[in-house]
Each structure stands twice: as C-alpha cells, then as structure tokens.
Amino acid sequence: RVVSGQHGMDLVIRGPKNQPGDARVAPPEPSSEAAPCRPPVGRGGGMSGSILVTGANGLVGYALAQRLAAEGRDVVGMDLVVPKGAAFPVVAADVNDVHALYRVLKTHGVETIAHFGGISGPMVANDRPHHVFTVNVQGTMTLCAAAAGFGVRRVLFASSRAAYGPQPVDRLVTEAAPLNAYDPYGASKVAGEAIMRGYVAGERFEGTSLRLGTVYGPRRTTDCLVRDMLSDALRGAPTRLPHGGDAMREYIHVDDIVEGVVCALFAETLPRHAYNIGPGGHRTLREIADIVRQVLPAADIEIGAGPFPGEDAKGPIACEAAATDLGFAARIGLAEGFASYAEWLKRQAAVA
C-alpha cells in the first residue's frame, strides 16, 4: 500500500514482511531541502518578549533553551535542578509554585512558554500515579493559570504519542485519533491537553499541544534502548533482549524535536489544538539494531522475537499536519543520529 506522506511524498507500507494487519511505515529519507525554522530574532508569530522553558534541565527543555540562546533570543529556564553549562539563566523552582512562576513571568517579561517540565515518560514513577498527576496535571493547571493571569500570549504543551494509547496498527495515527491512554503518564498527557484546550478556547492565550515521538540523543537519562545498544557496543559488551524484536519504534533525535518546537514557537498561527512531532514512520527494534551495527560494526546484539509484553500497539503517528501548518519535517536520519549520539557517549565516558 502507498499512503500520502509529508510534503506530498509517498510512504510505502511494505506488505510481504508484515504480520497480518500490521502497518510497517518506513520514515521518509531526511530532506536536505527542508530549511530549519529560524525566523529573525524578535520576529515570527508576532513574538517580542522572552521565552520561558520549563523542564530546562531535561532532555528536550535543555536542548531547546540552548538553541534559543545560541540564536540570540531572550530565554529563561525553570527547573528543580539548574543544569551545568547552561547558556541561559535558570530559575530553580517547582512548576507548581505559583509565586515562583509569577516572579519569573514578571521579572523576565515572558510572552511565550514552552512547557516541558514534569514526569518525562511512562517508565518514571509508574507505580506512583498520584505523584505523576500532581506533577503533570496539577503542574500544567498551575502554569496555565499563571500564564493567563499574567497575559502570556502563547503556550506550548509537551504531550506525547503515549496519549494515544492502543490504536489500530494498520493505519497512520493522525491527530484526530481518540486518546485512549490508560497508564498514568499517558493519561496525564491527555488531561494536560484538555486543560490547554480549555484555556485556548476561552481565549486566555493561544497555544497547542505537541505529541512527541520517542526521543533519543545527548543527555537522555531515562530508559533508552538506543543508548543501551550504543553504550554496550562502545564498551565491548553484548546486548541481549529475550523479546521485543518485532516491537515498533518511532525514534527521533532530540535536535529534530527541538526543530518542531521552534517551528511551533514562531508559527504565525496555530490552527490545530495538537500536532504530532515525529520521524514520519516507524521501524522494528530488529531494524534499529541493524542500524546500530552499521554505525558500530562491533556491536553484538541479539533480540528475541515478538513484541514487549504488555506494550500498547499502534500505527506510526502521522506528521502531515505539522508539515503543512508549521513547516516541520524531521531532518536527521537514524544512522546519522546514532553516529553523533555514539560520539557524544564516547566523550562522556572519557570524561567519567
């Protein structure tokens, strides 16, 4: 089958190797013609004030704030932990501290917020749902209330593909798909999106939710199979997984995620309440392992067949809306991304 892909490209759903009813959509090759979203400083989407990035010590938040600072933009970070080597000011505070939020908004003249603070994945605190909801849901309510009260113009909420929960595997998952998440993390993202929609619909501020694919790259600290395979190969250790070879993954480099966020930050308008930000397709974990071997030929990886027990199945998230409205397209291929990540891991190991 052939379905419409990003920028009018065709994505081929390969039939012969499929399990019955399983859609296998390979990510499109990165386009060298895709220009990054780099509007002039102080312009784009009518922006003139500063940008607050919550979760500034996290994987995406830190990379986003570093890029904005490198481009000469007025950016301030907020996190419980101040990251080392940050090229931007960081306020150490909890997103649920409304007084700290107001101080940051007032002191820095914040006009736009990229909200990446919170529990960052389903592997974190999954056995503590109350904590997940307090941080992710109450934190989002607190931030939106402060933003509306202070007159912030635009808010971006970091949602996740996890919000979709189980979906049919034989089709692309568009933003119109039902949000079926039932785990604490995915449910907290569904709730966060609902809070955002309520504030946007009430014209308290403009904004959207970004449903992110599975992010890999420098500074990731939570579970990551790509990091595990690369790290094992670099230290000459084998990678052994009893199952999961047929599990599908939508890995996207953190720099591509940042590109999508920047496109949304500076878009003239945000006509949809949510956008998928991903690579435009998925691959099996076996295929991922093959790419690791291309990058590091000494990699010794064995993965058993089948999915991971209890893991939700879904087709790949469709990213045409982000391409059409925001001008976003993933630009870093897996081999390129894995190679640069391996070099970063090698440098980190040398420092340690």
CSV table of C-alpha atoms in Angstrom, one decimal:
chain,number,residue,atom,x,y,z
A,1,ARG,CA,0.0,0.0,0.0
A,2,VAL,CA,1.0,3.6,-0.5
A,3,VAL,CA,-0.2,6.4,1.6
A,4,SER,CA,0.3,10.2,1.4
A,5,GLY,CA,3.3,11.3,3.4
A,6,GLN,CA,5.0,14.5,4.4
A,7,HIS,CA,5.3,17.3,1.7
A,8,GLY,CA,3.5,15.1,-0.8
A,9,MET,CA,5.9,12.3,-0.5
A,10,ASP,CA,4.7,8.7,-0.6
A,11,LEU,CA,5.2,6.4,2.3
A,12,VAL,CA,5.3,2.7,1.4
A,13,ILE,CA,3.6,0.2,3.7
A,14,ARG,CA,5.6,-2.9,3.0
A,15,GLY,CA,3.4,-6.0,2.8
A,16,PRO,CA,5.3,-9.2,2.5
A,17,LYS,CA,7.2,-8.9,5.8
A,18,ASN,CA,4.2,-7.8,7.8
A,19,GLN,CA,2.4,-9.6,10.4
A,20,PRO,CA,-1.3,-9.8,9.3
A,21,GLY,CA,-2.9,-6.4,9.6
A,22,ASP,CA,0.4,-4.7,10.7
A,23,ALA,CA,1.3,-1.4,9.0
A,24,ARG,CA,5.1,-1.0,8.6
A,25,VAL,CA,5.7,2.6,7.6
A,26,ALA,CA,9.4,3.4,7.0
A,27,PRO,CA,10.3,7.0,7.8
A,28,PRO,CA,10.9,9.1,4.7
A,29,GLU,CA,14.5,9.9,4.0
A,30,PRO,CA,15.6,13.2,5.6
A,31,SER,CA,15.3,16.1,3.1
A,32,SER,CA,18.3,18.3,2.6
A,33,GLU,CA,15.9,20.9,1.2
A,34,ALA,CA,14.0,21.2,4.5
A,35,ALA,CA,15.1,24.5,5.9
A,36,PRO,CA,15.1,24.8,9.7
A,37,CYS,CA,12.7,27.1,11.4
A,38,ARG,CA,14.9,30.1,12.1
A,39,PRO,CA,12.9,33.4,11.9
A,40,PRO,CA,14.7,36.6,12.7
A,41,VAL,CA,15.3,37.3,16.3
A,42,GLY,CA,12.4,39.2,17.8
A,43,ARG,CA,10.1,38.2,14.9
A,44,GLY,CA,7.9,35.2,14.0
A,45,GLY,CA,4.4,34.7,15.3
A,46,GLY,CA,4.5,38.3,16.5
A,47,MET,CA,6.9,37.4,19.3
A,48,SER,CA,8.7,40.3,21.0
A,49,GLY,CA,9.0,39.2,24.7
A,50,SER,CA,11.1,36.5,26.3
A,51,ILE,CA,10.5,32.7,26.2
A,52,LEU,CA,10.2,30.6,29.4
A,53,VAL,CA,11.2,26.9,29.0
A,54,THR,CA,10.1,24.7,31.9
A,55,GLY,CA,11.9,21.5,32.4
A,56,ALA,CA,15.1,23.3,31.4
A,57,ASN,CA,17.3,20.5,32.9
A,58,GLY,CA,15.5,17.8,30.9
A,59,LEU,CA,16.4,16.2,27.6
A,60,VAL,CA,14.2,18.4,25.3
A,61,GLY,CA,13.9,21.5,27.5
A,62,TYR,CA,17.7,21.9,27.8
A,63,ALA,CA,18.3,21.4,24.1
A,64,LEU,CA,15.5,23.8,23.2
A,65,ALA,CA,16.7,26.6,25.6
A,66,GLN,CA,20.4,26.1,24.4
A,67,ARG,CA,19.3,26.6,20.8
A,68,LEU,CA,17.2,29.6,21.5
A,69,ALA,CA,20.1,31.2,23.5
A,70,ALA,CA,22.6,30.4,20.7
A,71,GLU,CA,20.3,32.2,18.3
A,72,GLY,CA,20.4,35.3,20.5
A,73,ARG,CA,16.8,35.0,21.8
A,74,ASP,CA,15.7,36.1,25.2
A,75,VAL,CA,15.1,32.8,27.0
A,76,VAL,CA,14.9,31.8,30.7
A,77,GLY,CA,14.7,28.3,32.0
A,78,MET,CA,12.9,26.9,35.0
A,79,ASP,CA,13.6,23.5,36.7
A,80,LEU,CA,14.1,21.9,40.1
A,81,VAL,CA,17.7,21.4,39.2
A,82,VAL,CA,19.9,24.0,37.4
A,83,PRO,CA,21.8,22.4,34.6
A,84,LYS,CA,25.5,22.7,34.4
A,85,GLY,CA,26.9,24.7,31.5
A,86,ALA,CA,23.7,26.3,30.5
A,87,ALA,CA,24.0,29.3,28.2
A,88,PHE,CA,20.8,30.8,29.6
A,89,PRO,CA,19.6,31.9,33.1
A,90,VAL,CA,17.7,29.2,35.0
A,91,VAL,CA,15.4,29.6,38.0
A,92,ALA,CA,15.4,26.7,40.4
A,93,ALA,CA,11.7,26.3,41.2
A,94,ASP,CA,8.8,23.8,41.1
A,95,VAL,CA,6.2,24.4,38.3
A,96,ASN,CA,3.5,24.0,41.0
A,97,ASP,CA,5.0,27.0,42.9
A,98,VAL,CA,2.6,29.7,41.5
A,99,HIS,CA,4.5,32.5,43.3
A,100,ALA,CA,7.8,31.5,41.7
A,101,LEU,CA,6.1,31.3,38.3
A,102,TYR,CA,4.7,34.8,38.7
A,103,ARG,CA,8.1,36.2,39.7
A,104,VAL,CA,9.7,34.6,36.6
A,105,LEU,CA,6.9,35.9,34.3
A,106,LYS,CA,7.1,39.4,35.7
A,107,THR,CA,10.9,39.7,36.1
A,108,HIS,CA,11.7,38.4,32.6
A,109,GLY,CA,8.7,39.8,30.7
A,110,VAL,CA,7.7,36.4,29.5
A,111,GLU,CA,5.5,36.4,26.4
A,112,THR,CA,5.8,32.7,25.4
A,113,ILE,CA,6.1,29.5,27.4
A,114,ALA,CA,7.3,26.1,26.2
A,115,HIS,CA,6.1,23.7,29.0
A,116,PHE,CA,8.4,20.7,29.2
A,117,GLY,CA,8.6,20.4,32.9
A,118,GLY,CA,7.2,17.2,34.6
A,119,ILE,CA,7.4,13.5,34.6
A,120,SER,CA,9.0,12.6,31.3
A,121,GLY,CA,7.9,9.2,30.4
A,122,PRO,CA,5.8,6.1,31.3
A,123,MET,CA,8.9,4.4,32.8
A,124,VAL,CA,9.1,7.1,35.5
A,125,ALA,CA,7.0,6.7,38.7
A,126,ASN,CA,4.5,4.4,37.0
A,127,ASP,CA,3.8,2.9,40.4
A,128,ARG,CA,3.0,6.3,41.9
A,129,PRO,CA,0.1,7.6,39.8
A,130,HIS,CA,-0.8,10.3,42.4
A,131,HIS,CA,2.7,11.8,42.0
A,132,VAL,CA,2.5,11.7,38.2
A,133,PHE,CA,-0.8,13.5,38.2
A,134,THR,CA,0.3,16.1,40.8
A,135,VAL,CA,3.4,16.9,38.8
A,136,ASN,CA,2.0,16.7,35.2
A,137,VAL,CA,-1.7,17.6,35.6
A,138,GLN,CA,-1.6,20.0,38.6
A,139,GLY,CA,1.6,21.5,37.3
A,140,THR,CA,0.0,22.2,33.9
A,141,MET,CA,-3.0,23.8,35.6
A,142,THR,CA,-0.8,26.0,37.7
A,143,LEU,CA,1.3,27.1,34.7
A,144,CYS,CA,-1.8,27.8,32.6
A,145,ALA,CA,-3.4,29.8,35.3
A,146,ALA,CA,-0.3,31.8,35.8
A,147,ALA,CA,0.1,32.4,32.1
A,148,ALA,CA,-3.5,33.5,31.7
A,149,GLY,CA,-3.2,35.8,34.7
A,150,PHE,CA,-0.1,37.4,33.6
A,151,GLY,CA,-1.2,37.8,29.9
A,152,VAL,CA,1.3,35.4,28.3
A,153,ARG,CA,0.5,35.3,24.6
A,154,ARG,CA,1.4,31.7,23.6
A,155,VAL,CA,1.9,28.4,25.4
A,156,LEU,CA,3.2,25.1,24.0
A,157,PHE,CA,2.5,21.9,26.0
A,158,ALA,CA,4.7,18.9,25.6
A,159,SER,CA,2.4,16.0,25.1
A,160,SER,CA,3.4,12.6,23.9
A,161,ARG,CA,2.4,9.8,21.4
A,162,ALA,CA,1.6,7.9,24.7
A,163,ALA,CA,-1.6,9.9,24.9
A,164,TYR,CA,-3.0,7.8,22.0
A,165,GLY,CA,-2.8,4.5,23.9
A,166,PRO,CA,-3.6,1.5,21.9
A,167,GLN,CA,-4.6,2.2,18.3
A,168,PRO,CA,-5.1,0.1,15.1
A,169,VAL,CA,-1.7,-1.0,13.8
A,170,ASP,CA,-2.8,-1.0,10.1
A,171,ARG,CA,-3.1,2.8,9.7
A,172,LEU,CA,-1.4,6.1,10.4
A,173,VAL,CA,-2.4,7.7,13.7
A,174,THR,CA,-3.5,11.3,13.0
A,175,GLU,CA,-4.3,14.0,15.5
A,176,ALA,CA,-8.0,13.1,15.1
A,177,ALA,CA,-7.5,9.7,16.6
A,178,PRO,CA,-9.1,9.1,20.0
A,179,LEU,CA,-6.8,9.5,23.0
A,180,ASN,CA,-7.0,6.0,24.6
A,181,ALA,CA,-4.2,6.2,27.1
A,182,TYR,CA,-4.9,4.3,30.4
A,183,ASP,CA,-1.4,4.4,32.1
A,184,PRO,CA,-0.7,7.2,34.5
A,185,TYR,CA,1.8,9.0,32.2
A,186,GLY,CA,-0.3,8.8,29.1
A,187,ALA,CA,-3.5,9.8,31.0
A,188,SER,CA,-1.6,12.8,32.5
A,189,LYS,CA,-0.8,14.0,28.9
A,190,VAL,CA,-4.5,13.6,27.9
A,191,ALA,CA,-5.5,15.7,30.9
A,192,GLY,CA,-2.8,18.3,30.2
A,193,GLU,CA,-4.1,18.6,26.6
A,194,ALA,CA,-7.7,19.1,27.9
A,195,ILE,CA,-6.5,21.9,30.2
A,196,MET,CA,-4.7,23.6,27.3
A,197,ARG,CA,-7.8,23.3,25.1
A,198,GLY,CA,-10.0,24.9,27.9
A,199,TYR,CA,-7.7,27.9,28.2
A,200,VAL,CA,-7.2,28.3,24.5
A,201,ALA,CA,-10.9,28.0,23.8
A,202,GLY,CA,-11.6,30.7,26.4
A,203,GLU,CA,-9.1,32.9,24.6
A,204,ARG,CA,-6.9,33.2,27.7
A,205,PHE,CA,-3.9,32.6,25.4
A,206,GLU,CA,-3.1,30.9,22.1
A,207,GLY,CA,-1.3,27.6,22.1
A,208,THR,CA,-1.2,23.9,21.1
A,209,SER,CA,0.0,20.5,22.3
A,210,LEU,CA,2.9,18.7,20.7
A,211,ARG,CA,2.6,14.9,20.7
A,212,LEU,CA,6.2,13.9,20.6
A,213,GLY,CA,7.7,10.7,19.2
A,214,THR,CA,10.2,8.6,21.2
A,215,VAL,CA,13.2,10.9,21.7
A,216,TYR,CA,16.8,9.9,21.8
A,217,GLY,CA,20.1,11.8,22.0
A,218,PRO,CA,22.6,13.5,24.3
A,219,ARG,CA,21.6,14.0,28.0
A,220,ARG,CA,18.8,11.4,28.0
A,221,THR,CA,18.8,9.8,31.4
A,222,THR,CA,15.7,7.6,31.4
A,223,ASP,CA,15.4,4.2,29.8
A,224,CYS,CA,16.5,4.2,26.2
A,225,LEU,CA,17.3,1.1,24.1
A,226,VAL,CA,19.2,3.1,21.5
A,227,ARG,CA,21.5,4.4,24.3
A,228,ASP,CA,21.9,0.9,25.8
A,229,MET,CA,22.8,-0.7,22.4
A,230,LEU,CA,25.3,2.1,21.6
A,231,SER,CA,26.8,2.1,25.1
A,232,ASP,CA,27.2,-1.7,25.1
A,233,ALA,CA,28.9,-1.7,21.8
A,234,LEU,CA,31.3,1.1,22.8
A,235,ARG,CA,32.5,-0.8,25.9
A,236,GLY,CA,32.6,-4.2,24.1
A,237,ALA,CA,29.6,-5.7,25.9
A,238,PRO,CA,26.8,-7.7,24.3
A,239,THR,CA,23.2,-6.5,24.2
A,240,ARG,CA,20.7,-9.3,24.9
A,241,LEU,CA,16.9,-8.9,25.0
A,242,PRO,CA,14.7,-12.0,25.3
A,243,HIS,CA,11.9,-10.4,23.2
A,244,GLY,CA,10.9,-7.2,21.5
A,245,GLY,CA,12.5,-7.7,18.1
A,246,ASP,CA,9.1,-7.1,16.4
A,247,ALA,CA,8.2,-4.1,18.6
A,248,MET,CA,7.8,-0.9,16.6
A,249,ARG,CA,9.7,2.3,17.5
A,250,GLU,CA,9.4,5.9,16.3
A,251,TYR,CA,12.8,7.2,17.3
A,252,ILE,CA,13.5,10.8,16.6
A,253,HIS,CA,16.6,12.8,17.5
A,254,VAL,CA,16.3,15.5,20.2
A,255,ASP,CA,17.5,18.1,17.7
A,256,ASP,CA,14.6,17.3,15.4
A,257,ILE,CA,12.2,17.5,18.3
A,258,VAL,CA,13.7,20.9,19.1
A,259,GLU,CA,13.2,21.9,15.4
A,260,GLY,CA,9.5,21.0,15.7
A,261,VAL,CA,9.1,23.0,18.9
A,262,VAL,CA,10.8,26.1,17.3
A,263,CYS,CA,8.5,25.8,14.3
A,264,ALA,CA,5.5,25.9,16.7
A,265,LEU,CA,7.0,28.8,18.8
A,266,PHE,CA,7.4,31.1,15.8
A,267,ALA,CA,4.4,30.0,13.6
A,268,GLU,CA,2.2,32.9,12.6
A,269,THR,CA,-0.9,30.9,13.7
A,270,LEU,CA,-1.6,27.6,15.4
A,271,PRO,CA,-4.8,26.4,13.8
A,272,ARG,CA,-4.9,23.0,15.5
A,273,HIS,CA,-5.1,22.0,19.1
A,274,ALA,CA,-2.4,19.3,18.7
A,275,TYR,CA,0.4,18.3,16.4
A,276,ASN,CA,2.3,15.1,16.0
A,277,ILE,CA,6.1,15.7,16.0
A,278,GLY,CA,7.8,12.5,14.9
A,279,PRO,CA,10.0,11.0,12.2
A,280,GLY,CA,7.1,10.2,9.9
A,281,GLY,CA,7.3,6.4,10.2
A,282,HIS,CA,8.5,3.6,12.4
A,283,ARG,CA,10.8,0.6,12.4
A,284,THR,CA,11.1,-2.7,14.2
A,285,LEU,CA,13.6,-3.0,17.0
A,286,ARG,CA,15.5,-5.5,14.9
A,287,GLU,CA,15.8,-2.9,12.2
A,288,ILE,CA,17.0,-0.4,14.8
A,289,ALA,CA,19.7,-2.9,15.9
A,290,ASP,CA,20.8,-3.3,12.2
A,291,ILE,CA,21.3,0.5,12.0
A,292,VAL,CA,23.4,0.4,15.3
A,293,ARG,CA,25.5,-2.3,13.6
A,294,GLN,CA,26.0,-0.1,10.6
A,295,VAL,CA,27.3,2.7,12.9
A,296,LEU,CA,29.3,0.4,15.2
A,297,PRO,CA,30.1,-2.8,13.3
A,298,ALA,CA,31.4,-4.5,16.5
A,299,ALA,CA,28.0,-4.2,18.1
A,300,ASP,CA,26.9,-7.7,19.4
A,301,ILE,CA,23.1,-7.5,19.6
A,302,GLU,CA,20.6,-10.3,20.0
A,303,ILE,CA,16.9,-9.6,20.3
A,304,GLY,CA,14.2,-12.3,20.6
A,305,ALA,CA,11.1,-12.3,18.5
A,306,GLY,CA,7.7,-10.7,19.3
A,307,PRO,CA,6.6,-7.5,21.0
A,308,PHE,CA,7.4,-6.5,24.5
A,309,PRO,CA,4.8,-8.0,26.9
A,310,GLY,CA,2.1,-5.6,27.8
A,311,GLU,CA,3.2,-2.9,25.4
A,312,ASP,CA,0.4,-1.0,23.5
A,313,ALA,CA,0.4,-1.5,19.8
A,314,LYS,CA,-0.3,1.4,17.4
A,315,GLY,CA,0.5,2.5,13.9
A,316,PRO,CA,3.0,5.3,13.4
A,317,ILE,CA,2.0,8.9,14.1
A,318,ALA,CA,1.3,11.0,11.0
A,319,CYS,CA,3.1,14.3,10.8
A,320,GLU,CA,1.5,15.9,7.8
A,321,ALA,CA,-0.3,18.5,9.9
A,322,ALA,CA,3.0,19.7,11.4
A,323,ALA,CA,4.5,19.9,7.9
A,324,THR,CA,1.5,21.8,6.5
A,325,ASP,CA,0.9,24.3,9.3
A,326,LEU,CA,4.3,24.6,10.9
A,327,GLY,CA,6.7,23.7,8.1
A,328,PHE,CA,8.3,20.9,10.2
A,329,ALA,CA,10.0,17.8,8.8
A,330,ALA,CA,12.5,15.6,10.6
A,331,ARG,CA,15.9,16.1,9.1
A,332,ILE,CA,18.2,13.7,10.9
A,333,GLY,CA,18.3,10.1,9.7
A,334,LEU,CA,18.7,7.3,12.2
A,335,ALA,CA,22.2,6.3,11.0
A,336,GLU,CA,23.4,10.0,11.3
A,337,GLY,CA,21.7,10.4,14.6
A,338,PHE,CA,23.0,7.2,16.1
A,339,ALA,CA,26.6,8.1,14.9
A,340,SER,CA,26.5,11.5,16.5
A,341,TYR,CA,25.0,10.1,19.7
A,342,ALA,CA,27.7,7.4,19.9
A,343,GLU,CA,30.4,10.1,19.6
A,344,TRP,CA,28.7,12.0,22.5
A,345,LEU,CA,28.5,8.9,24.6
A,346,LYS,CA,32.2,8.2,23.9
A,347,ARG,CA,33.1,11.7,25.1
A,348,GLN,CA,31.0,11.3,28.2
A,349,ALA,CA,32.7,8.0,29.0
A,350,ALA,CA,36.1,9.6,28.6
A,351,VAL,CA,35.3,12.4,31.0
A,352,ALA,CA,33.9,9.9,33.5
